[in-house]
Amino acid sequence: MIPLFSSKDVREADNFAINILQMPSIVLMENAARSIYEAIIENFSENEFYNVGIICGKGNNGGDGFTLARHFLINEFDVTIISLANENELKGDALTNFIITKKLIDSYPNSKMIIYQSIDSLALLSDCDLIVDAILGTGSKGSLSNELQSIVNYLNKLEAYKISVDIPTGLNVETATGETIYKADLTVTLSEFKTGLFYGKGYSHCGKIVKGSIGIGDLYYETIQTNDYLIEPEDAFYGLPEKNISAHKYSNGKVLVVAGSGKYVGAACLTANAVLRSGAGACFLAFPKSIKNIALEKLESPVLIAYEDQTKEFVNLENYDELKEKIDWADSIAIGPGLGRENGTIQFIHKLLEENKNKKIVIDADALFAINKCYKNFDLSNKILTPHHKEFADLISISIDELENNLLNIGRTFSVENNCYLVLKGAPTIIFNPMGEVFINSSGNVGMAKFGTGDVLTGVIASFVAQSKEIENSLISAVYLHSLAADLLIPKKTEYGIIPQNIIEEFPNAIKFLVDSFV
Ligand SMILES: NC(=O)C1=CN([C@@H]2O[C@H](COP(=O)(O)OP(=O)(O)OC[C@H]3O[C@@H](n4cnc5c(N)ncnc54)[C@H](O)[C@@H]3O)[C@@H](O)[C@H]2O)[C@@H](O)CC1
Ligand SMILES: Nc1ncnc2c1ncn2[C@@H]1O[C@H](COP(=O)(O)OP(=O)(O)O)[C@@H](O)[C@H]1O
Ligand SMILES: [K+]
């Protein structure tokens, strides 16, 4: 698990280096620039670029840019530097490096440094095949000025590899938000990974993220408390439910899926089929009797139990007693996909939650709708809620913009206050636990943005939590493997052709791929 930090934590590390270790700050800038140079060279093959353009802002992020320019110059690249500040506006290490680079660049006839005058100054970058954004870093405050917005928009349109120094300009790294943001192919972030690079607008604007070094190593950060983590393959490996060689089918995870209705049959079968493919020993799908034949055609190994629906084609409060035995039997229950939103269905869901306080229940789709605005009436201990952003915003009665402007804090507060697990689906999916910790999933692809992939995840989660006592580790493993299966499908199906059934079929291969990489 990779710990993630706030930009405040990282700025304090700079202070630690300068004030406690007594490292001159210009040494930190030099280290930063050298490591950024090395990261860029490592991430592109030889001959991929010759002409480097660097745009430098007025603070130390710009200082990194002037310093980085020197490393490109002495390694024989042609460099065009555009400084957004004139010499009088710069100070400290940024000024020192500006002066050094300005003098040095005179010896390189194909390279030049200019002071930005207007947007037309950026035309100088048209021949560059690599552009470095050293405009704003951790000192960025508020939204971008109009001028910076036009600069970023202009840069985003250029055909070149795009690099960001520390943070893409325009990204608020504390909230992973921003309106106009530089869109990088590679972000070399300094000192430590910041949480906001990995979700929200950070996820969509950083490209590949690698760490650059200011030269103080990682030990300092071991003393800093964080609640945010990036999931790594080994976390998914250790979260895999253990298999006991003497297990039998009823000690191997028993799952009840309550899903589907006349309107939506497919969702129920995707969820139930995913349960057994991901290792549970037994799975019943509770489904309306009047339409059971349609489900039977799509169901693989799970057993269908048909409840009396009196041709209504959905589950009703009256069905609770009929299903009680299976409810009690199950180690975990998955409820919601395709269930519909009839009053009787909502009452059934409410009763299930009221009567099963500590049972592990995965609440998805229509079951989330059923507790919109009234979720506080239920004890959500051991419950796993799996909304996408819109479902979560509706659940807690806020707009999707409000949610996305403060995603981590809202998710965290919700899970802590309700003592539940929240699997907030999206790109990326984020898991929140009742202790206020956050785990960001690092695998997955846009091919998953399709009807039914979430139904599969619900089945995988119900299966894993039924097989294990560890909810948190099971969730980490389930979410990661669901996305890994989709990633393994890319060479065969492309980002266009993946369907949910493929993810179910690929799931065992994803487990094998993961296990083979550790044993
Ligand atoms: N402090 C240190 O010891 C180190 C800092 N480093 C670099 O320094 C960066 C932080 O430097 P600074 O604290 O100088 O901050 P930045 O360089 O990120 O930005 C500060 C400048 O941008 C302006 N600004 C801020 N928000 C703006 C907005 N919305 N629109 C327009 N202008 C805006 C400020 O007025 C100021 O001139 C890091 O991200 C990193 O790149 C590295 O050199 C390593 C060491
Ligand atoms: N662009 C994307 N990149 C990675 N994963 C994605 C992307 N879009 C969607 N997903 C994943 O696909 C699934 C979609 O779930 P959901 O929206 O509930 O679909 P449905 O309800 O139709 O089954 C979630 O696991 C989500 O994280
Ligand atoms: K930057």
Coordinates of C-alpha atoms and ligand atoms in Angstrom, one line a residue:
M1 CA 0.0 0.0 0.0
I2 CA 1.5 3.3 -1.0
P3 CA 0.9 6.1 1.5
L4 CA -0.4 9.4 0.1
F5 CA 0.1 12.8 1.6
S6 CA -1.3 16.3 1.5
S7 CA 0.6 19.2 -0.1
K8 CA 0.9 20.6 3.4
D9 CA 2.7 17.5 4.6
V10 CA 5.1 17.8 1.7
R11 CA 5.8 21.5 2.3
E12 CA 6.5 20.6 5.9
A13 CA 9.1 18.1 4.6
D14 CA 10.7 21.0 2.7
N15 CA 10.8 23.0 6.0
F16 CA 12.3 20.0 7.8
A17 CA 15.1 19.7 5.2
I18 CA 15.8 23.4 5.3
N19 CA 15.4 24.2 9.0
I20 CA 16.3 20.9 10.8
L21 CA 18.7 19.3 8.4
Q22 CA 20.0 22.7 7.5
M23 CA 20.1 21.9 3.8
P24 CA 20.4 25.0 1.7
S25 CA 17.0 25.3 -0.2
I26 CA 18.9 25.7 -3.5
V27 CA 20.3 22.1 -3.0
L28 CA 16.7 20.8 -2.7
M29 CA 15.9 22.6 -6.0
E30 CA 18.9 21.2 -7.7
N31 CA 18.1 17.7 -6.4
A32 CA 14.5 18.1 -7.6
A33 CA 15.5 19.3 -11.0
R34 CA 18.0 16.5 -11.5
S35 CA 15.5 13.8 -10.5
I36 CA 12.9 15.4 -12.8
Y37 CA 15.4 15.3 -15.7
E38 CA 16.2 11.6 -15.0
A39 CA 12.5 10.7 -14.7
I40 CA 11.8 12.3 -18.1
I41 CA 14.7 10.5 -19.7
E42 CA 13.7 7.2 -18.2
N43 CA 10.1 7.5 -19.3
F44 CA 10.8 8.3 -23.0
S45 CA 12.9 6.3 -25.3
E46 CA 15.9 7.8 -27.0
N47 CA 15.2 10.0 -30.0
E48 CA 11.6 10.6 -29.0
F49 CA 12.3 14.3 -28.5
Y50 CA 15.0 16.9 -29.2
N51 CA 13.3 20.2 -28.6
V52 CA 12.3 20.9 -25.1
G53 CA 10.0 23.8 -24.2
I54 CA 9.8 24.9 -20.5
I55 CA 7.3 27.4 -19.1
C56 CA 8.3 28.8 -15.8
G57 CA 6.1 30.5 -13.3
K58 CA 7.0 33.2 -10.7
G59 CA 7.6 30.9 -7.7
N60 CA 9.8 27.9 -6.9
N61 CA 8.0 25.7 -9.3
G62 CA 9.3 28.1 -11.9
G63 CA 12.7 27.8 -10.2
D64 CA 12.6 24.0 -10.7
G65 CA 11.9 24.8 -14.4
F66 CA 15.0 27.1 -14.8
T67 CA 17.1 24.5 -13.1
L68 CA 15.7 21.6 -15.1
A69 CA 16.5 23.6 -18.3
R70 CA 20.2 23.6 -17.4
H71 CA 20.1 19.8 -17.2
F72 CA 18.6 19.6 -20.7
L73 CA 21.1 22.1 -22.0
I74 CA 24.2 20.3 -20.7
N75 CA 22.8 17.1 -22.2
E76 CA 22.6 18.7 -25.6
F77 CA 18.9 19.2 -26.0
D78 CA 17.6 22.3 -27.7
V79 CA 15.7 24.3 -25.1
T80 CA 13.2 27.1 -25.3
I81 CA 12.4 28.7 -21.9
I82 CA 9.5 31.0 -21.4
S83 CA 9.5 32.8 -18.1
L84 CA 6.3 34.3 -16.9
A85 CA 8.2 36.6 -14.6
N86 CA 10.9 39.1 -15.4
E87 CA 14.1 39.2 -13.4
N88 CA 12.7 41.8 -10.9
E89 CA 9.7 39.7 -10.1
L90 CA 11.8 36.6 -9.1
K91 CA 13.4 36.0 -5.8
G92 CA 15.5 33.5 -3.9
D93 CA 16.5 30.2 -5.5
A94 CA 14.2 30.8 -8.5
L95 CA 16.0 34.0 -9.2
T96 CA 19.5 32.4 -8.7
N97 CA 18.7 29.7 -11.2
F98 CA 17.1 32.1 -13.6
I99 CA 20.3 34.0 -13.7
I100 CA 22.5 31.0 -14.1
T101 CA 20.4 29.5 -16.9
K102 CA 20.1 32.9 -18.6
K103 CA 23.9 33.2 -18.8
L104 CA 24.5 29.5 -19.7
I105 CA 21.9 29.5 -22.5
D106 CA 24.0 32.1 -24.5
S107 CA 26.5 29.3 -25.2
Y108 CA 23.8 27.2 -26.9
P109 CA 22.9 28.8 -30.2
N110 CA 19.8 26.6 -30.8
S111 CA 18.4 27.4 -27.4
K112 CA 16.7 30.6 -26.1
M113 CA 15.1 32.1 -23.1
I114 CA 12.4 34.8 -23.3
I115 CA 10.2 36.7 -20.9
Y116 CA 6.5 36.1 -21.6
Q117 CA 4.8 39.2 -23.2
S118 CA 1.5 37.9 -24.5
I119 CA -0.1 34.7 -25.6
D120 CA 1.8 35.2 -28.9
S121 CA 5.1 34.5 -27.0
L122 CA 4.0 30.9 -26.8
A123 CA 4.3 30.5 -30.6
L124 CA 8.0 29.9 -29.9
L125 CA 6.9 26.5 -28.6
S126 CA 5.5 25.3 -31.8
D127 CA 8.6 23.2 -32.8
C128 CA 9.0 21.7 -29.3
D129 CA 8.3 18.0 -29.0
L130 CA 8.3 18.0 -25.2
I131 CA 6.7 20.7 -23.1
V132 CA 7.3 21.1 -19.4
D133 CA 4.8 22.9 -17.2
A134 CA 6.8 24.5 -14.3
I135 CA 4.2 27.2 -13.8
L136 CA 2.6 26.4 -10.5
G137 CA 3.2 23.8 -7.8
T138 CA 2.3 23.5 -4.2
G139 CA 2.1 27.3 -3.8
S140 CA -1.0 27.4 -6.1
K141 CA -3.9 29.3 -4.6
G142 CA -7.5 29.6 -5.8
S143 CA -8.5 29.4 -9.4
L144 CA -6.1 30.4 -12.2
S145 CA -5.9 34.0 -13.4
N146 CA -7.4 34.6 -16.8
E147 CA -4.0 34.9 -18.3
L148 CA -2.8 31.6 -16.8
Q149 CA -6.0 30.0 -18.1
S150 CA -5.3 31.1 -21.6
I151 CA -1.7 29.9 -21.3
V152 CA -2.8 26.5 -20.1
N153 CA -5.5 26.2 -22.8
Y154 CA -2.9 27.1 -25.4
L155 CA -0.4 24.5 -24.1
N156 CA -3.0 21.8 -23.9
K157 CA -3.6 22.2 -27.6
L158 CA 0.1 21.7 -28.6
E159 CA 1.1 18.4 -30.1
A160 CA 3.9 17.4 -27.8
Y161 CA 4.6 15.2 -24.9
K162 CA 3.5 17.1 -21.8
I163 CA 5.3 17.0 -18.5
S164 CA 4.3 18.6 -15.2
V165 CA 6.7 19.5 -12.5
D166 CA 5.2 18.5 -9.1
I167 CA 1.5 19.2 -9.9
P168 CA -0.3 20.0 -13.2
T169 CA -0.9 23.7 -13.2
G170 CA -4.5 24.5 -12.4
L171 CA -5.1 21.4 -10.3
N172 CA -6.1 22.0 -6.7
V173 CA -4.3 19.1 -5.2
E174 CA -6.1 19.2 -1.9
T175 CA -9.5 18.6 -3.5
A176 CA -8.5 17.1 -6.8
T177 CA -10.5 19.8 -8.5
G178 CA -9.9 22.6 -11.0
E179 CA -11.5 24.2 -14.1
T180 CA -8.6 24.8 -16.5
I181 CA -5.9 22.3 -15.9
Y182 CA -2.7 21.4 -17.8
K183 CA -3.1 17.9 -19.1
A184 CA 0.1 16.0 -18.6
D185 CA 1.4 12.7 -20.0
L186 CA 3.8 12.5 -17.1
T187 CA 3.8 14.2 -13.7
V188 CA 7.0 14.1 -11.7
T189 CA 5.8 14.9 -8.3
L190 CA 8.4 16.0 -5.7
S191 CA 9.3 14.4 -2.4
E192 CA 6.1 12.4 -1.9
F193 CA 2.8 11.4 -3.7
K194 CA 0.0 13.7 -3.0
T195 CA -3.5 12.2 -2.6
G196 CA -5.1 14.7 -5.0
L197 CA -3.0 13.5 -7.9
F198 CA -4.7 10.1 -7.9
Y199 CA -8.4 10.8 -8.0
G200 CA -10.8 13.4 -9.5
K201 CA -9.2 15.9 -11.8
G202 CA -5.8 14.7 -10.7
Y203 CA -6.6 11.2 -12.1
S204 CA -7.6 12.7 -15.4
H205 CA -4.8 15.3 -15.8
C206 CA -1.6 13.8 -14.4
G207 CA -0.9 11.1 -16.9
K208 CA 1.7 8.7 -15.4
I209 CA 2.8 9.8 -12.0
V210 CA 6.4 9.2 -10.7
K211 CA 8.2 10.5 -7.7
G212 CA 11.0 13.0 -7.9
S213 CA 13.4 13.5 -5.0
I214 CA 14.5 16.6 -3.1
G215 CA 17.3 14.4 -1.5
I216 CA 16.0 13.6 2.0
G217 CA 14.8 10.1 1.3
D218 CA 11.5 8.5 2.6
L219 CA 12.3 8.1 6.3
Y220 CA 10.9 11.5 7.2
Y221 CA 7.5 10.5 5.9
E222 CA 7.3 7.4 8.1
T223 CA 6.8 9.8 11.0
I224 CA 3.8 11.5 9.3
Q225 CA 0.4 10.1 10.0
T226 CA -1.8 9.7 6.9
N227 CA -5.1 8.1 6.2
D228 CA -4.8 7.9 2.5
Y229 CA -3.4 5.0 0.5
L230 CA -3.0 3.8 -3.1
I231 CA -3.8 0.1 -3.5
E232 CA -0.9 -2.0 -4.9
P233 CA -1.1 -5.5 -6.4
E234 CA 0.4 -7.0 -3.2
D235 CA -2.5 -5.6 -1.2
A236 CA -5.0 -7.4 -3.5
F237 CA -2.9 -10.5 -3.1
Y238 CA -2.9 -10.4 0.7
G239 CA -6.6 -9.6 0.7
L240 CA -7.6 -12.7 -1.3
P241 CA -9.8 -14.9 0.9
E242 CA -7.8 -17.9 2.2
K243 CA -8.7 -21.3 1.0
N244 CA -8.8 -24.0 3.7
I245 CA -8.1 -27.4 2.1
S246 CA -10.7 -29.1 4.2
A247 CA -13.4 -26.6 3.4
H248 CA -16.8 -27.8 2.2
K249 CA -19.2 -25.8 0.1
Y250 CA -21.0 -24.4 3.1
S251 CA -17.9 -23.3 4.9
N252 CA -16.5 -21.7 1.7
G253 CA -18.7 -18.6 1.7
K254 CA -22.5 -18.6 1.4
V255 CA -24.1 -15.8 -0.5
L256 CA -27.7 -14.8 -1.0
V257 CA -28.3 -12.4 -3.9
V258 CA -31.6 -10.5 -3.9
A259 CA -31.7 -8.9 -7.3
G260 CA -33.6 -8.6 -10.5
S261 CA -37.2 -7.9 -11.4
G262 CA -39.4 -8.0 -14.5
K263 CA -37.8 -4.8 -15.7
Y264 CA -34.2 -5.9 -15.2
V265 CA -33.3 -9.6 -15.4
G266 CA -29.7 -9.4 -16.6
A267 CA -28.3 -7.5 -13.6
A268 CA -29.4 -10.2 -11.2
C269 CA -27.7 -12.9 -13.2
L270 CA -24.4 -10.9 -13.6
T271 CA -24.2 -10.4 -9.8
A272 CA -25.1 -14.1 -9.0
N273 CA -22.8 -15.5 -11.7
A274 CA -19.9 -13.3 -10.4
V275 CA -20.4 -14.8 -6.9
L276 CA -19.4 -18.3 -7.7
R277 CA -16.7 -17.3 -10.3
S278 CA -14.9 -15.4 -7.5
G279 CA -14.7 -18.3 -5.1
A280 CA -17.8 -18.6 -2.8
G281 CA -19.0 -22.1 -2.1
A282 CA -22.8 -21.5 -2.4
C283 CA -25.0 -18.9 -3.9
F284 CA -28.8 -18.5 -4.1
L285 CA -30.4 -16.0 -6.3
A286 CA -33.8 -14.9 -4.9
F287 CA -35.9 -14.0 -8.0
P288 CA -39.6 -13.5 -8.9
K289 CA -41.3 -16.8 -9.5
S290 CA -43.5 -15.6 -12.4
I291 CA -40.4 -14.8 -14.6
K292 CA -37.9 -17.3 -13.2
N293 CA -37.5 -19.1 -16.6
I294 CA -35.9 -16.0 -18.1
A295 CA -33.3 -15.9 -15.3
L296 CA -32.7 -19.6 -15.5
E297 CA -31.5 -19.2 -19.1
K298 CA -28.8 -16.8 -18.0
L299 CA -27.8 -18.3 -14.7
E300 CA -24.7 -20.5 -14.5
S301 CA -24.1 -22.4 -11.3
P302 CA -26.0 -20.3 -8.7
V303 CA -29.3 -21.9 -7.6
L304 CA -32.4 -19.9 -8.1
I305 CA -35.0 -19.7 -5.4
A306 CA -38.3 -18.4 -6.7
Y307 CA -40.3 -16.3 -4.3
E308 CA -44.1 -15.9 -4.9
D309 CA -44.5 -12.6 -6.7
Q310 CA -48.1 -13.1 -7.8
T311 CA -47.1 -12.1 -11.3
K312 CA -46.0 -8.6 -10.1
E313 CA -42.4 -9.4 -11.1
F314 CA -40.7 -7.7 -8.1
V315 CA -39.9 -8.5 -4.5
N316 CA -42.4 -7.4 -1.9
L317 CA -42.4 -7.0 1.9
E318 CA -44.4 -10.2 2.1
N319 CA -41.6 -12.2 0.6
Y320 CA -39.4 -11.5 3.6
D321 CA -40.7 -14.4 5.7
E322 CA -40.4 -16.7 2.7
L323 CA -36.7 -15.8 2.3
K324 CA -35.9 -15.5 6.0
E325 CA -34.3 -19.0 6.2
K326 CA -31.9 -18.1 3.4
I327 CA -31.2 -14.7 4.8
D328 CA -30.2 -16.3 8.1
W329 CA -28.2 -18.9 6.3
A330 CA -26.1 -16.5 4.2
D331 CA -22.7 -15.2 5.3
S332 CA -23.3 -12.2 3.1
I333 CA -26.1 -10.8 1.1
A334 CA -26.0 -8.7 -2.1
I335 CA -29.0 -6.7 -2.6
G336 CA -30.1 -4.1 -5.3
P337 CA -29.1 -4.7 -8.9
G338 CA -32.2 -4.6 -11.1
L339 CA -34.5 -4.9 -8.1
G340 CA -36.7 -1.9 -9.1
R341 CA -38.2 0.8 -7.0
E342 CA -41.7 -0.3 -6.1
N343 CA -42.9 0.6 -2.6
G344 CA -43.1 -3.0 -1.6
T345 CA -39.5 -3.6 -2.7
I346 CA -38.4 -0.6 -0.7
Q347 CA -40.2 -2.0 2.4
F348 CA -38.5 -5.3 1.9
I349 CA -35.1 -3.7 1.8
H350 CA -35.9 -1.7 4.9
K351 CA -36.9 -4.8 6.8
L352 CA -33.8 -6.7 5.7
L353 CA -31.6 -3.9 7.1
E354 CA -33.6 -3.6 10.3
E355 CA -33.6 -7.3 11.0
N356 CA -30.0 -8.0 10.1
K357 CA -27.9 -5.5 12.1
N358 CA -24.5 -7.2 11.9
K359 CA -24.9 -9.2 8.8
K360 CA -22.5 -8.4 6.0
I361 CA -24.8 -6.8 3.3
V362 CA -23.6 -5.3 0.0
I363 CA -26.1 -2.5 -0.8
D364 CA -26.1 -1.5 -4.4
A365 CA -28.2 0.2 -7.1
D366 CA -31.9 0.1 -6.3
A367 CA -31.2 -0.8 -2.7
L368 CA -29.2 2.4 -2.4
F369 CA -32.2 4.3 -3.8
A370 CA -34.4 2.6 -1.2
I371 CA -32.4 4.2 1.6
N372 CA -32.0 7.6 0.0
K373 CA -32.5 10.3 2.6
C374 CA -33.4 7.7 5.3
Y375 CA -30.1 5.8 5.6
K376 CA -29.6 7.3 9.1
N377 CA -32.5 5.2 10.3
F378 CA -30.5 2.0 9.8
D379 CA -27.5 0.6 11.6
L380 CA -25.0 0.3 8.8
S381 CA -22.3 -1.6 10.7
N382 CA -20.8 -4.3 8.5
K383 CA -22.7 -2.9 5.5
I384 CA -20.9 -2.2 2.3
L385 CA -22.4 0.5 0.1
T386 CA -21.3 0.5 -3.5
P387 CA -22.7 3.6 -5.2
H388 CA -21.3 5.5 -8.2
H389 CA -21.0 9.2 -7.8
K390 CA -24.6 10.0 -8.7
E391 CA -26.0 7.4 -6.5
F392 CA -23.9 8.6 -3.6
A393 CA -24.9 12.3 -4.2
D394 CA -28.5 11.2 -4.2
L395 CA -28.1 9.1 -1.1
I396 CA -26.9 12.0 0.9
S397 CA -29.0 14.6 -0.9
I398 CA -26.3 16.8 -2.4
S399 CA -25.6 17.7 -6.0
I400 CA -23.0 15.8 -7.9
D401 CA -20.9 19.0 -8.2
E402 CA -20.9 19.5 -4.4
L403 CA -19.8 15.9 -4.0
E404 CA -17.0 16.1 -6.5
N405 CA -15.7 19.4 -5.2
N406 CA -15.1 17.7 -1.8
L407 CA -15.1 14.0 -2.6
L408 CA -12.7 12.6 -0.1
N409 CA -13.9 14.5 2.9
I410 CA -17.6 13.7 2.2
G411 CA -16.9 10.0 1.6
R412 CA -14.7 9.9 4.7
T413 CA -17.2 11.6 6.9
F414 CA -20.0 9.4 5.7
S415 CA -18.2 6.1 6.4
V416 CA -17.1 7.3 9.9
E417 CA -20.4 8.7 10.9
N418 CA -22.4 5.6 9.7
N419 CA -19.7 3.1 10.7
C420 CA -19.9 1.5 7.3
Y421 CA -17.7 0.7 4.3
L422 CA -18.2 2.8 1.2
V423 CA -17.0 1.6 -2.2
L424 CA -17.4 4.8 -4.3
K425 CA -17.3 3.5 -7.9
G426 CA -15.7 5.5 -10.7
A427 CA -12.4 6.2 -12.3
P428 CA -10.8 5.5 -9.9
T429 CA -12.9 3.6 -7.4
I430 CA -12.3 4.7 -3.8
I431 CA -12.8 2.5 -0.7
F432 CA -13.6 4.3 2.6
N433 CA -13.5 2.4 5.9
P434 CA -15.3 3.3 9.2
M435 CA -11.9 4.5 10.6
G436 CA -11.7 7.3 8.1
E437 CA -9.1 5.7 5.9
V438 CA -9.2 5.9 2.1
F439 CA -7.9 3.3 -0.4
I440 CA -7.7 4.4 -4.0
N441 CA -7.8 1.6 -6.6
S442 CA -4.9 1.9 -9.1
S443 CA -6.2 -0.6 -11.8
G444 CA -9.0 -0.5 -14.3
N445 CA -9.8 1.1 -17.7
V446 CA -12.5 3.0 -19.6
G447 CA -13.8 -0.2 -21.1
M448 CA -15.5 -0.8 -17.8
A449 CA -17.7 2.3 -18.3
K450 CA -20.6 0.1 -19.4
F451 CA -24.0 -1.2 -18.2
G452 CA -23.5 -4.1 -15.8
T453 CA -19.9 -3.9 -14.8
G454 CA -21.0 -2.6 -11.4
D455 CA -23.4 -5.5 -11.0
V456 CA -20.4 -7.9 -11.4
L457 CA -18.5 -6.0 -8.8
T458 CA -21.3 -6.3 -6.3
G459 CA -21.2 -10.1 -6.8
V460 CA -17.4 -10.3 -6.4
I461 CA -17.6 -8.2 -3.2
A462 CA -20.4 -10.3 -1.7
S463 CA -18.4 -13.4 -2.5
F464 CA -15.1 -12.2 -1.0
V465 CA -16.7 -10.9 2.2
A466 CA -18.6 -14.2 2.6
Q467 CA -15.3 -16.1 2.3
S468 CA -13.3 -14.0 4.8
K469 CA -13.6 -12.3 8.2
E470 CA -11.7 -9.3 6.9
I471 CA -14.1 -6.9 5.2
E472 CA -11.5 -4.2 4.4
N473 CA -8.9 -6.5 2.9
S474 CA -11.6 -8.4 1.0
L475 CA -12.9 -5.1 -0.5
I476 CA -9.4 -4.0 -1.6
S477 CA -8.8 -7.3 -3.3
A478 CA -12.3 -7.5 -4.9
V479 CA -12.1 -4.0 -6.3
Y480 CA -8.6 -4.4 -7.6
L481 CA -9.2 -7.8 -9.2
H482 CA -12.4 -6.7 -10.8
S483 CA -10.4 -3.9 -12.6
L484 CA -7.4 -6.2 -13.2
A485 CA -9.7 -8.6 -15.1
A486 CA -10.8 -5.7 -17.2
D487 CA -7.2 -4.7 -17.8
L488 CA -6.3 -8.2 -18.8
L489 CA -9.1 -8.1 -21.4
I490 CA -7.7 -5.1 -23.2
P491 CA -5.4 -7.0 -25.6
K492 CA -8.2 -9.3 -26.6
K493 CA -11.3 -7.0 -26.5
T494 CA -10.0 -3.4 -26.6
E495 CA -11.5 -0.6 -24.5
Y496 CA -14.5 -0.8 -26.8
G497 CA -15.4 -4.5 -26.7
I498 CA -15.4 -5.5 -23.0
I499 CA -18.8 -6.6 -21.7
P500 CA -19.6 -7.5 -18.1
Q501 CA -19.8 -11.2 -18.8
N502 CA -16.2 -11.1 -20.1
I503 CA -15.1 -9.7 -16.7
I504 CA -16.8 -12.6 -14.9
E505 CA -15.1 -15.1 -17.2
E506 CA -11.7 -13.4 -16.9
F507 CA -11.9 -13.1 -13.1
P508 CA -10.2 -16.5 -12.4
N509 CA -7.4 -15.5 -14.8
A510 CA -7.0 -12.2 -12.9
I511 CA -6.6 -14.2 -9.7
K512 CA -4.1 -16.5 -11.4
F513 CA -2.2 -13.5 -12.8
L514 CA -2.0 -11.9 -9.4
V515 CA -1.0 -15.0 -7.5
D516 CA 1.6 -15.9 -10.1
S517 CA 3.3 -12.6 -9.6
F518 CA 3.8 -13.2 -5.9
V519 CA 4.5 -17.0 -5.5
Ligands
LIG1 N1 10.2 24.8 -0.9 C1 11.2 24.0 -1.3 O1 12.0 23.7 -0.5 C2 11.1 23.3 -2.6 C3 10.2 23.7 -3.5 N2 10.2 23.2 -4.7 C4 9.2 23.6 -5.7 O2 8.5 24.7 -5.3 C5 7.2 24.6 -5.5 C6 6.5 25.5 -4.6 O3 6.9 26.8 -4.8 P1 6.2 28.1 -4.3 O4 5.8 27.9 -2.9 O5 7.1 29.2 -4.6 O6 4.9 28.1 -5.1 P2 4.6 28.0 -6.7 O7 5.8 28.1 -7.5 O8 3.8 26.8 -6.8 O9 3.6 29.2 -6.9 C7 3.8 30.4 -6.3 C8 3.6 31.6 -7.3 O10 2.4 31.5 -8.0 C9 1.5 32.5 -7.8 N3 0.2 32.0 -7.8 C10 -0.3 31.1 -6.9 N4 -1.6 30.8 -7.2 C11 -1.9 31.4 -8.4 C12 -3.0 31.5 -9.2 N5 -4.1 30.8 -8.9 N6 -3.0 32.2 -10.4 C13 -1.8 32.9 -10.7 N7 -0.7 32.9 -9.9 C14 -0.7 32.2 -8.8 C15 2.0 33.1 -6.5 O11 1.6 34.5 -6.4 C16 3.5 32.9 -6.5 O12 4.1 33.9 -7.4 C17 6.9 23.1 -5.4 O13 5.7 22.7 -6.1 C18 8.2 22.6 -6.1 O14 8.0 22.5 -7.5 C19 11.3 22.3 -5.2 O15 12.2 23.2 -5.7 C20 11.9 21.6 -4.1 C21 12.2 22.3 -2.9
LIG2 N1 -13.3 5.1 -16.9 C1 -13.3 4.1 -16.0 N2 -12.1 3.6 -15.6 C2 -12.0 2.6 -14.7 N3 -13.1 2.0 -14.2 C3 -14.3 2.4 -14.5 C4 -14.5 3.5 -15.5 N4 -15.8 3.7 -15.7 C5 -16.5 2.8 -14.9 N5 -15.6 2.1 -14.2 C6 -15.9 1.0 -13.3 O1 -17.0 0.2 -13.8 C7 -18.0 -0.1 -12.8 C8 -19.3 0.6 -13.2 O2 -20.3 0.4 -12.2 P1 -21.8 1.0 -12.3 O3 -21.7 2.4 -12.7 O4 -22.4 0.6 -11.0 O5 -22.4 0.2 -13.5 P2 -23.7 -0.7 -13.5 O6 -24.7 -0.2 -12.5 O7 -24.3 -0.5 -14.9 O8 -23.3 -2.1 -13.3 C9 -17.4 0.4 -11.5 O9 -16.7 -0.6 -10.9 C10 -16.5 1.5 -12.0 O10 -15.5 1.8 -11.0
K3 K 3.5 22.5 -12.5

